[in-house]
PDB file of C-alpha atoms in Angstrom:
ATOM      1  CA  UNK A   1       5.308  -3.005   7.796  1.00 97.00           C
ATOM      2  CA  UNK A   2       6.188  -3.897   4.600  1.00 97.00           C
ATOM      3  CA  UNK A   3       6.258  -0.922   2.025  1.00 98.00           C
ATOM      4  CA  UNK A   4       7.253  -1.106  -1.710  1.00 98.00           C
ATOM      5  CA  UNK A   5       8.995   1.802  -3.165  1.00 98.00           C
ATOM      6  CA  UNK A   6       9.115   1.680  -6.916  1.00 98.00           C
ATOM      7  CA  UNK A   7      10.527   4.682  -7.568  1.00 98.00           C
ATOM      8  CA  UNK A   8      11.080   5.693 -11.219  1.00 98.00           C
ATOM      9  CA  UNK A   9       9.809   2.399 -12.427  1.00 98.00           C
ATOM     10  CA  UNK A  10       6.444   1.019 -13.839  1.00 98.00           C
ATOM     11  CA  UNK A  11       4.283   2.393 -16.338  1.00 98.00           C
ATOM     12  CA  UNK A  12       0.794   2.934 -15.337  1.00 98.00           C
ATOM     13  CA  UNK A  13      -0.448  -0.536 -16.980  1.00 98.00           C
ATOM     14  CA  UNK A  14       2.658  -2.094 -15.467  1.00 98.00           C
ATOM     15  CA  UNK A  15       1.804  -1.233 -12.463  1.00 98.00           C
ATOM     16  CA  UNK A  16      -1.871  -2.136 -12.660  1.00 97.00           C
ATOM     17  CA  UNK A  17      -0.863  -5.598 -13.528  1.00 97.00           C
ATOM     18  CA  UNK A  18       1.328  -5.934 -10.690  1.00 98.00           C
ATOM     19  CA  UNK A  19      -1.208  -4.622  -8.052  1.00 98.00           C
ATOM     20  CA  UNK A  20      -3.518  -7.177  -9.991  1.00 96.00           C
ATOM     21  CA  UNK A  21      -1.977  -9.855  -9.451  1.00 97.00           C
ATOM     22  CA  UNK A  22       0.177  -9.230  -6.132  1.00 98.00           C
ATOM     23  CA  UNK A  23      -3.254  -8.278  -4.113  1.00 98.00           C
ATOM     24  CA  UNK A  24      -4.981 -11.850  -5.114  1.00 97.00           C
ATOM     25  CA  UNK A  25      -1.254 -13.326  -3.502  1.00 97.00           C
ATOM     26  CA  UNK A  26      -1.282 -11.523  -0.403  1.00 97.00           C
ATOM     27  CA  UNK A  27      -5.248 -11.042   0.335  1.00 96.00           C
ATOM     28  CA  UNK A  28      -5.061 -13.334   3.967  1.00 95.00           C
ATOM     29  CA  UNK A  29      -2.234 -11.639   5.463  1.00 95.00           C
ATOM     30  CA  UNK A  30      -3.110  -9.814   8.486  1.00 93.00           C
ATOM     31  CA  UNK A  31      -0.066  -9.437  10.330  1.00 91.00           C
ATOM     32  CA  UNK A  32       1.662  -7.037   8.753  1.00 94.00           C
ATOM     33  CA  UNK A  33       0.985  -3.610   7.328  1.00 97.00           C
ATOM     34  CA  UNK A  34       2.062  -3.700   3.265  1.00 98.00           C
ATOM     35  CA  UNK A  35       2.842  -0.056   1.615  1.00 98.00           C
ATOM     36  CA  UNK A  36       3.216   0.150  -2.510  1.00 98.00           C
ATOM     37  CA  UNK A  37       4.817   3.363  -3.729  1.00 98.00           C
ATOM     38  CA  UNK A  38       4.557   3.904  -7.226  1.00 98.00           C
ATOM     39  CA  UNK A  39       5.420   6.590  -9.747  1.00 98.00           C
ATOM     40  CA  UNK A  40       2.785   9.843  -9.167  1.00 98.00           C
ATOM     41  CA  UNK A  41       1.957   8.328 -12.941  1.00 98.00           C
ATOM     42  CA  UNK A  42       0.422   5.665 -11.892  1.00 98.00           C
ATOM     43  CA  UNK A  43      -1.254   6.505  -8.433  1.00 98.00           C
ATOM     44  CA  UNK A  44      -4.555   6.702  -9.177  1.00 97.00           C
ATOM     45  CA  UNK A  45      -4.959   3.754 -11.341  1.00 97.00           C
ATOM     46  CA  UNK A  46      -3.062   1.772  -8.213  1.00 98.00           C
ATOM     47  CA  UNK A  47      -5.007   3.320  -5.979  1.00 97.00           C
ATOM     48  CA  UNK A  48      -8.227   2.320  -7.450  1.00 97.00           C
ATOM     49  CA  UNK A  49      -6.822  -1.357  -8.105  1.00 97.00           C
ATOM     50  CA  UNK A  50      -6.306  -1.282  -4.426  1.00 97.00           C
ATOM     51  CA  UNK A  51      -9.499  -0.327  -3.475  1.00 96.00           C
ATOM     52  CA  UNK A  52     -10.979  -3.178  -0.502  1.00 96.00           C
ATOM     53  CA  UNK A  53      -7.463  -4.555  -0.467  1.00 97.00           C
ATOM     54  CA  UNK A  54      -5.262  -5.161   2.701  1.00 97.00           C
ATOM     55  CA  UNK A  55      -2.452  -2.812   0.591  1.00 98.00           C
ATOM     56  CA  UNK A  56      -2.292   0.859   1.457  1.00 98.00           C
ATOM     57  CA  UNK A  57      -1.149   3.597  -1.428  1.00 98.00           C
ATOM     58  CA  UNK A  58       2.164   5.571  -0.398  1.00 98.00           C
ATOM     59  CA  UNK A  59       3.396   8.616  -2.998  1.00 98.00           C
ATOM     60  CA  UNK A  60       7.304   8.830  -2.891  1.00 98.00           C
ATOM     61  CA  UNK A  61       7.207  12.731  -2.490  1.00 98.00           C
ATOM     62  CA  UNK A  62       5.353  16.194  -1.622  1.00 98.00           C
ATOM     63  CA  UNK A  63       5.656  19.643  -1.985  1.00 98.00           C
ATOM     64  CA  UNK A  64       4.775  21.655   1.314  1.00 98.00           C
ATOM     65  CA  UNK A  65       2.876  24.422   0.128  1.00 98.00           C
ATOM     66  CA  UNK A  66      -0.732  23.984  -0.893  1.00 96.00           C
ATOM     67  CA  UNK A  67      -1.185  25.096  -4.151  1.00 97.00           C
ATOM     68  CA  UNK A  68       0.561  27.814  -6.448  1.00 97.00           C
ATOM     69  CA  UNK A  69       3.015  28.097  -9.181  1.00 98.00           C
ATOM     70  CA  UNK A  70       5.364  25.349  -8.704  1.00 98.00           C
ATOM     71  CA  UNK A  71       5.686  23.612 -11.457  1.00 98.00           C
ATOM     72  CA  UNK A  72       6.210  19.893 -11.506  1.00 96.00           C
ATOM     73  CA  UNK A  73       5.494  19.564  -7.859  1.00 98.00           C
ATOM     74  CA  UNK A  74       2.514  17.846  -6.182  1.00 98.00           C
ATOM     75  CA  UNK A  75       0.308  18.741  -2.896  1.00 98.00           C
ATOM     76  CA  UNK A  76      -0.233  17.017   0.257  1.00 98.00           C
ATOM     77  CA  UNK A  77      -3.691  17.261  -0.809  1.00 98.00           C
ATOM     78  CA  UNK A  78      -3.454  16.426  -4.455  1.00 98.00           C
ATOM     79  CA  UNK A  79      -2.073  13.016  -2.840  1.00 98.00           C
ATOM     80  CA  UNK A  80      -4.895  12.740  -0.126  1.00 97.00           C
ATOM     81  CA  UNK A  81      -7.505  13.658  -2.975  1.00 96.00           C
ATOM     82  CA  UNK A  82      -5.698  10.913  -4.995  1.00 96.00           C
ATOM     83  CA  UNK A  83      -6.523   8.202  -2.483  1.00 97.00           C
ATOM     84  CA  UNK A  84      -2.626   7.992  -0.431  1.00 98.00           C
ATOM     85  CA  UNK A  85      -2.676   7.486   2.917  1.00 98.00           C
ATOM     86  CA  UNK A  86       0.709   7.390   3.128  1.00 98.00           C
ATOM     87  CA  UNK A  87       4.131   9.593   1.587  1.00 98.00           C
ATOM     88  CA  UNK A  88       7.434   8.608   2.036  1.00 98.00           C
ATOM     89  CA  UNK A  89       9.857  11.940   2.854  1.00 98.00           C
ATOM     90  CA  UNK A  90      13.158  12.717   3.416  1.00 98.00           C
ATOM     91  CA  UNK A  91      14.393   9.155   1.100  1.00 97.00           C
ATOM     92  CA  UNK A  92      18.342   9.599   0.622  1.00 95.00           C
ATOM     93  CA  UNK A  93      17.534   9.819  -3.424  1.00 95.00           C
ATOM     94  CA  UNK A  94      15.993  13.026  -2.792  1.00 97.00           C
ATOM     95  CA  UNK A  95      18.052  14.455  -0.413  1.00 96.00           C
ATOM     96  CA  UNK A  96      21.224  13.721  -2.637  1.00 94.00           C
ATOM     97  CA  UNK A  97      20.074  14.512  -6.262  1.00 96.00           C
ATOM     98  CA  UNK A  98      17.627  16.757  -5.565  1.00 97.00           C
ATOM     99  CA  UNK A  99      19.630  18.610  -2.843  1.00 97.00           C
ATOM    100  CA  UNK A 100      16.737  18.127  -0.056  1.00 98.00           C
ATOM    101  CA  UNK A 101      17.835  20.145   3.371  1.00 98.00           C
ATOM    102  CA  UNK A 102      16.794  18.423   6.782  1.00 98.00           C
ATOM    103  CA  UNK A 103      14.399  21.825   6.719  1.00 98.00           C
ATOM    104  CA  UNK A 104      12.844  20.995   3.464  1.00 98.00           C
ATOM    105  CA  UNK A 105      12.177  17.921   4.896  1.00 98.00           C
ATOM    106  CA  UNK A 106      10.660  18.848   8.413  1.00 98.00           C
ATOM    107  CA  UNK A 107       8.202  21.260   6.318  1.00 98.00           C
ATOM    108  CA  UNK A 108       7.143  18.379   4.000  1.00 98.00           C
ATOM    109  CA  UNK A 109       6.571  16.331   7.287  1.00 98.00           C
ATOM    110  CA  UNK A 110       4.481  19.209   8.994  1.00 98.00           C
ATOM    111  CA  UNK A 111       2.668  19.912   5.413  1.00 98.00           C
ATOM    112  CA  UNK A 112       1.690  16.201   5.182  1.00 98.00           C
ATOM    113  CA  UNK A 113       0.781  15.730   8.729  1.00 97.00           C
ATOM    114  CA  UNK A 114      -1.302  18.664   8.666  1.00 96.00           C
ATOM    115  CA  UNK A 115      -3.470  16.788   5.745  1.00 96.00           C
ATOM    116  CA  UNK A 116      -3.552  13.566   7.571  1.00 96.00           C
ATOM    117  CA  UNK A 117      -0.947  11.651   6.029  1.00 98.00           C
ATOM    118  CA  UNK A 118       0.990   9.172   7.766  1.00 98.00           C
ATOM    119  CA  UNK A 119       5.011   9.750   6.536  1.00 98.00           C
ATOM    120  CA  UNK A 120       7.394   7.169   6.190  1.00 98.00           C
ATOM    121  CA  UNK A 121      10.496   9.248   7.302  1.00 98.00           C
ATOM    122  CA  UNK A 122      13.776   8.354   5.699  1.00 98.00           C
ATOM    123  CA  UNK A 123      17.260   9.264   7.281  1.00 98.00           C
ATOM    124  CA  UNK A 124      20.624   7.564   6.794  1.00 97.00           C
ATOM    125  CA  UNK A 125      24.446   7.626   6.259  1.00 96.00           C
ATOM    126  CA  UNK A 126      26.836   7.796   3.869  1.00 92.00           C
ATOM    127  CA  UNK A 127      29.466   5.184   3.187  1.00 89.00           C
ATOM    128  CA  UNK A 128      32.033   8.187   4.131  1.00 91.00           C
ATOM    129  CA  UNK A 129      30.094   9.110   6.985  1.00 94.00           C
ATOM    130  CA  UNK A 130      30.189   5.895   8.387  1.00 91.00           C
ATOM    131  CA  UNK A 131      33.865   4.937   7.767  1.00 90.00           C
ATOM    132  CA  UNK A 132      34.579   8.772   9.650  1.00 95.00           C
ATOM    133  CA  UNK A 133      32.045   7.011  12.457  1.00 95.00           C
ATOM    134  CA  UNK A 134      29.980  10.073  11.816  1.00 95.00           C
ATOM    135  CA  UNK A 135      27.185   7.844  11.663  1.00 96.00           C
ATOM    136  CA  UNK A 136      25.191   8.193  15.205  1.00 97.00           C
ATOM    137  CA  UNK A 137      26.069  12.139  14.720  1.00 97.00           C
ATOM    138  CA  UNK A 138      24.025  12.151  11.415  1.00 97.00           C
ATOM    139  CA  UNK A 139      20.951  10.218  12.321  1.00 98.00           C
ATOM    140  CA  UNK A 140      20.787  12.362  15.464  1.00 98.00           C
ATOM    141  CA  UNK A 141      21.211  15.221  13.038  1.00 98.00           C
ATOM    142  CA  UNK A 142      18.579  14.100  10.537  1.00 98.00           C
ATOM    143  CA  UNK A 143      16.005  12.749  13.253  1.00 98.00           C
ATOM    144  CA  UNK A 144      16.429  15.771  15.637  1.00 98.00           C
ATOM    145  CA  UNK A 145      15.833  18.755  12.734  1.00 98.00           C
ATOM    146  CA  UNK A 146      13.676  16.491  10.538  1.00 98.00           C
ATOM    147  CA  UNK A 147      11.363  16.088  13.309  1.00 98.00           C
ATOM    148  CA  UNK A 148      11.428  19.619  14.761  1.00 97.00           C
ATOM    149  CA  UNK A 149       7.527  20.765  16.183  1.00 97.00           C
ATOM    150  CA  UNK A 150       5.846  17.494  15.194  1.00 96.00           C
ATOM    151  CA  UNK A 151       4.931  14.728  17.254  1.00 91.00           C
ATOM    152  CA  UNK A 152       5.031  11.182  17.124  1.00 92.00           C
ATOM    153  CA  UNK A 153       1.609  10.408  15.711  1.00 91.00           C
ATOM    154  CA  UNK A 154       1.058   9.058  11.745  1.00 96.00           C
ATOM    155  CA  UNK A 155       5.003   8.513  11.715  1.00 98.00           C
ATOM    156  CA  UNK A 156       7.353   5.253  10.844  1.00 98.00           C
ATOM    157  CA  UNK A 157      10.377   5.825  10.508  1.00 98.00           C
ATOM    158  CA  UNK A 158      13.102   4.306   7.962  1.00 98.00           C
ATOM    159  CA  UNK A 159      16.618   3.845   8.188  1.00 97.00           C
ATOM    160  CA  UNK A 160      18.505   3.543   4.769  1.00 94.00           C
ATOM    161  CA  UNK A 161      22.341   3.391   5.044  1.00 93.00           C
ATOM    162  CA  UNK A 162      22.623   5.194   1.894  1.00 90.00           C
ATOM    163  CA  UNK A 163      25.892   2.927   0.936  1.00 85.00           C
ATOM    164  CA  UNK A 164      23.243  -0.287   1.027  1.00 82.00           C
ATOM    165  CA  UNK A 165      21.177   1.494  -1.328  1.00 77.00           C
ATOM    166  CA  UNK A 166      20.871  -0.439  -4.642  1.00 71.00           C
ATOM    167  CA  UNK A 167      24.543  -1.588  -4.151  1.00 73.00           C
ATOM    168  CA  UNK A 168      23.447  -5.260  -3.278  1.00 72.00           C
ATOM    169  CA  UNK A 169      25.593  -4.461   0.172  1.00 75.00           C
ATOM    170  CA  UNK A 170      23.306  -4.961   3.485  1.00 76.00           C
ATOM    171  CA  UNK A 171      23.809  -3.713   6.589  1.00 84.00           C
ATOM    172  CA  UNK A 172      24.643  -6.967   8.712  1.00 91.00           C
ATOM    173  CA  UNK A 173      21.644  -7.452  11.112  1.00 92.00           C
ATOM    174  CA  UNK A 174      24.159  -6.179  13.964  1.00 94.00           C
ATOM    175  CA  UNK A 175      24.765  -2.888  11.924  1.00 94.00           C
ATOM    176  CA  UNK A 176      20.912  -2.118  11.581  1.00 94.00           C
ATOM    177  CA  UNK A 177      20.308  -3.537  14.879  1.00 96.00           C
ATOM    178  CA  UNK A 178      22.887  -0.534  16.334  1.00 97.00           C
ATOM    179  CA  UNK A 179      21.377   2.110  14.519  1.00 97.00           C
ATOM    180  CA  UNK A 180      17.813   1.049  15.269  1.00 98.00           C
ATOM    181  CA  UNK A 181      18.088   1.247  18.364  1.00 98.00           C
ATOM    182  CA  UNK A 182      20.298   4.721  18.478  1.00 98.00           C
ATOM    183  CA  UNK A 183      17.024   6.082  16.226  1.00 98.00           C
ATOM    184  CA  UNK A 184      14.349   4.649  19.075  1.00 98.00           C
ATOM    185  CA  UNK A 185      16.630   6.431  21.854  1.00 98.00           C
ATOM    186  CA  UNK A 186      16.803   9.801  19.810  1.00 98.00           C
ATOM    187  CA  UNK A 187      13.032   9.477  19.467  1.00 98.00           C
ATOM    188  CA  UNK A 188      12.096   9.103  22.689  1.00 97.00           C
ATOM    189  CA  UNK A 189      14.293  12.438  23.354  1.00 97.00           C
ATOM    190  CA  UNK A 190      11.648  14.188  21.171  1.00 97.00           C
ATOM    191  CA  UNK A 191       8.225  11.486  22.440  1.00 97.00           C
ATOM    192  CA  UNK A 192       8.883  10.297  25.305  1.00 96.00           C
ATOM    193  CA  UNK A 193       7.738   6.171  25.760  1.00 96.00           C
ATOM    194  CA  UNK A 194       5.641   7.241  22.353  1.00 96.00           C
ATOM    195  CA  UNK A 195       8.431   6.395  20.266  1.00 96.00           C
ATOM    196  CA  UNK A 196       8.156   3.008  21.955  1.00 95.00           C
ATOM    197  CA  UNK A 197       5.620   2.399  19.209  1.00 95.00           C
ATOM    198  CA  UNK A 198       7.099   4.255  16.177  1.00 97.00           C
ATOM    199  CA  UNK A 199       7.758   1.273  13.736  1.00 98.00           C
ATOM    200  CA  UNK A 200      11.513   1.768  12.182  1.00 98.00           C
ATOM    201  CA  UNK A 201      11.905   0.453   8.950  1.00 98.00           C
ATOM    202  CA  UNK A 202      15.334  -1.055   7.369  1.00 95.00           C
ATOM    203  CA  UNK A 203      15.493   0.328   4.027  1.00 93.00           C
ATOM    204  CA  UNK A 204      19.132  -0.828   2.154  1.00 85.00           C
ATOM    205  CA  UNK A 205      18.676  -3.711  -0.249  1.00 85.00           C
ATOM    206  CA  UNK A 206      16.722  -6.021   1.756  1.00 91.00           C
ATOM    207  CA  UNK A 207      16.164  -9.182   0.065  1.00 92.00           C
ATOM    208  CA  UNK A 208      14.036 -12.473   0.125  1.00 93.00           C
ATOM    209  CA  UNK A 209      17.294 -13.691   1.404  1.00 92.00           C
ATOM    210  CA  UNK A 210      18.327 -11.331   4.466  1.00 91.00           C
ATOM    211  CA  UNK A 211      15.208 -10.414   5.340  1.00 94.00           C
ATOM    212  CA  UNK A 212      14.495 -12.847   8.599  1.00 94.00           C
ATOM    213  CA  UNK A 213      17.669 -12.080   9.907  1.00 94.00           C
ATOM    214  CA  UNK A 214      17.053  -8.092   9.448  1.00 94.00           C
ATOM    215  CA  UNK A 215      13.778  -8.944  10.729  1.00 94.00           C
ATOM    216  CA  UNK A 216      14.656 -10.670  14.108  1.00 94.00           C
ATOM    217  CA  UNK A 217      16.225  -7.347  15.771  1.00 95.00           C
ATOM    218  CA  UNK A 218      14.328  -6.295  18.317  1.00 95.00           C
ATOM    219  CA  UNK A 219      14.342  -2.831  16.622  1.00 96.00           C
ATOM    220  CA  UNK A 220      13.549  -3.481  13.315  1.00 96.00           C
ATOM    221  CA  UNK A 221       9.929  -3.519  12.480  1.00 97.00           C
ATOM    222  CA  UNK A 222       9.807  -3.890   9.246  1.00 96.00           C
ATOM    223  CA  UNK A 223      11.344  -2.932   5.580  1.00 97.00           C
ATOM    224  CA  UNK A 224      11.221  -0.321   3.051  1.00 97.00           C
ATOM    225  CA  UNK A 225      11.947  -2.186  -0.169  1.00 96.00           C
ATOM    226  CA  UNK A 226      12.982  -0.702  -3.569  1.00 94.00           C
ATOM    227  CA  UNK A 227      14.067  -3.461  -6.302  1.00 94.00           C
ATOM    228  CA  UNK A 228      13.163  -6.511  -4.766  1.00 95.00           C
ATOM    229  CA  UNK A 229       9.419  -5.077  -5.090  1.00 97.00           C
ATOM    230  CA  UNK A 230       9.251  -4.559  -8.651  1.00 97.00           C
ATOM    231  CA  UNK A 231       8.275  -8.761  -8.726  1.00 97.00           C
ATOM    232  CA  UNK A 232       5.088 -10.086  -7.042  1.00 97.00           C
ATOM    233  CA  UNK A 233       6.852 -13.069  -6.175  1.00 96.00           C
ATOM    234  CA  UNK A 234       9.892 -11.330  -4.598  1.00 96.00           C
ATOM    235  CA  UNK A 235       7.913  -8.981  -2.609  1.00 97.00           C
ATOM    236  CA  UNK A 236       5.299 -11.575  -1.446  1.00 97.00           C
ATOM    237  CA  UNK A 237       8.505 -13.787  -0.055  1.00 95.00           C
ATOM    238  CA  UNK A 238       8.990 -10.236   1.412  1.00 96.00           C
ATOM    239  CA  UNK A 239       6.018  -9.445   3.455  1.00 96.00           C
ATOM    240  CA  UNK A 240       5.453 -13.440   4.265  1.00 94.00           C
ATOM    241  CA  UNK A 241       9.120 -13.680   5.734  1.00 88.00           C
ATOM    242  CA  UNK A 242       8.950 -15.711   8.080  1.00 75.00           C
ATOM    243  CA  UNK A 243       5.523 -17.929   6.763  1.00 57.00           C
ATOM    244  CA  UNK A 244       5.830 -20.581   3.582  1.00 43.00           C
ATOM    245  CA  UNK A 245       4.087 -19.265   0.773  1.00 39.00           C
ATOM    246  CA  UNK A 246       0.731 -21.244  -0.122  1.00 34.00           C
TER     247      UNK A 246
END
């Protein structure tokens, strides 16, 4: 999997023209699932641009009530009536600025799930974290309360070490490779051999240039991408990694 988070970029006839043109580029890959994430702006005008494509719509957020006064916020159903199959929740952006709690988390996950959406499920250290070698302690923290009374079905998870994040710095394939597989263990805690078949996602600057060797750990299935997908050309090299463009 593959998924393009744009966050705050992209006006809505920016973003059509991407999805324009990057859908034509992509159109015979199979192999590989590909996400695109854009601003609540601009999701159903992507969403309708992506109509019989092989690209699935993702929202970045979600509130976890249903409806009420809360201003600003979108539904798990506004988002399924919007055409997203997909929500990404829990991203380190959110949990930092915006002062998201693993419970705020766990009831956006249980809110979504109960609407059918499949969440991309974000977790990840801190560059202090890590230098303390808190890092295995906070994933296990983040995966174990973040996943509290939901099961394994509709979820990927994504591992962002948050000091990777837009800081050009990558995890070297060992480092994600080591924290992959800690996640998959911590899963299968909660699943059982169902987590065998949870795709986890590397989400800290990947690149056109890292990405086979992030890609050849046995753990990592995949990326979640932030500015290298604002291009169609970067973010085809992206999802064709390991294939010459045409």
């Amino acid at each position: 999997m593959l998924a393009a988070n744009w966050k705050m970029n992209k006006t809505v006839s920016e973003a059509r023209e991407f999805v324009n043109t990057f859908a034509l580029a992509v159109k015979d890959i199979t192999d590989a699932e590909i996400i695109i994430a854009p601003p609540f702006t601009s999701l159903m005008a992507v969403g309708e641009a992506l109509r019989g494509t092989n690209i699935r719509l993702s929202a970045q957020n979600v509130f976890y009530e249903e409806k009420g006064a809360y201003t600003g916020e979108i539904s798990p159903a506004m988002l399924k009536d919007a055409g997203c199959e997909y929500v990404i929740i829990g991203h380190s952006e959110r949990r930092q600025y915006f002062l998201e709690t693993d419970d705020i988390v766990n009831r956006k996950i249980k809110a979504s799930l109960k609407h059918g959406l499949n969440i991309i499920f974000c977790i990840g250290e801190t560059l202090e974290e890590r230098e303390k070698g808190r890092t295995f302690d906070i994933l296990k923290t983040q995966v174990t309360n973040g996943l509290k009374d939901t099961d394994s079905e509709n979820l990927v998870v994504a591992y962002e070490p948050v000091w990777a994040i837009g800081t050009g710095r990558t995890a070297t394939p060992a480092q994600a490779q080591e924290a992959h597989k800690f996640i998959r263990e911590e899963l299968r805690k909660l699943f059982g051999a169902n987590a065998d078949s949870i795709r986890i996602l590397y989400g800290g600057s990947v690149t056109p240039e890292n990405i086979n060797s992030l890609m050849a750990c046995p753990d990592v299935d995949g990326g979640l991408v932030g500015g290298a997908s604002l291009k169609s050309d970067s973010f085809e090299k992206l999802v064709r990694f390991n294939r010459r463009i045409k």
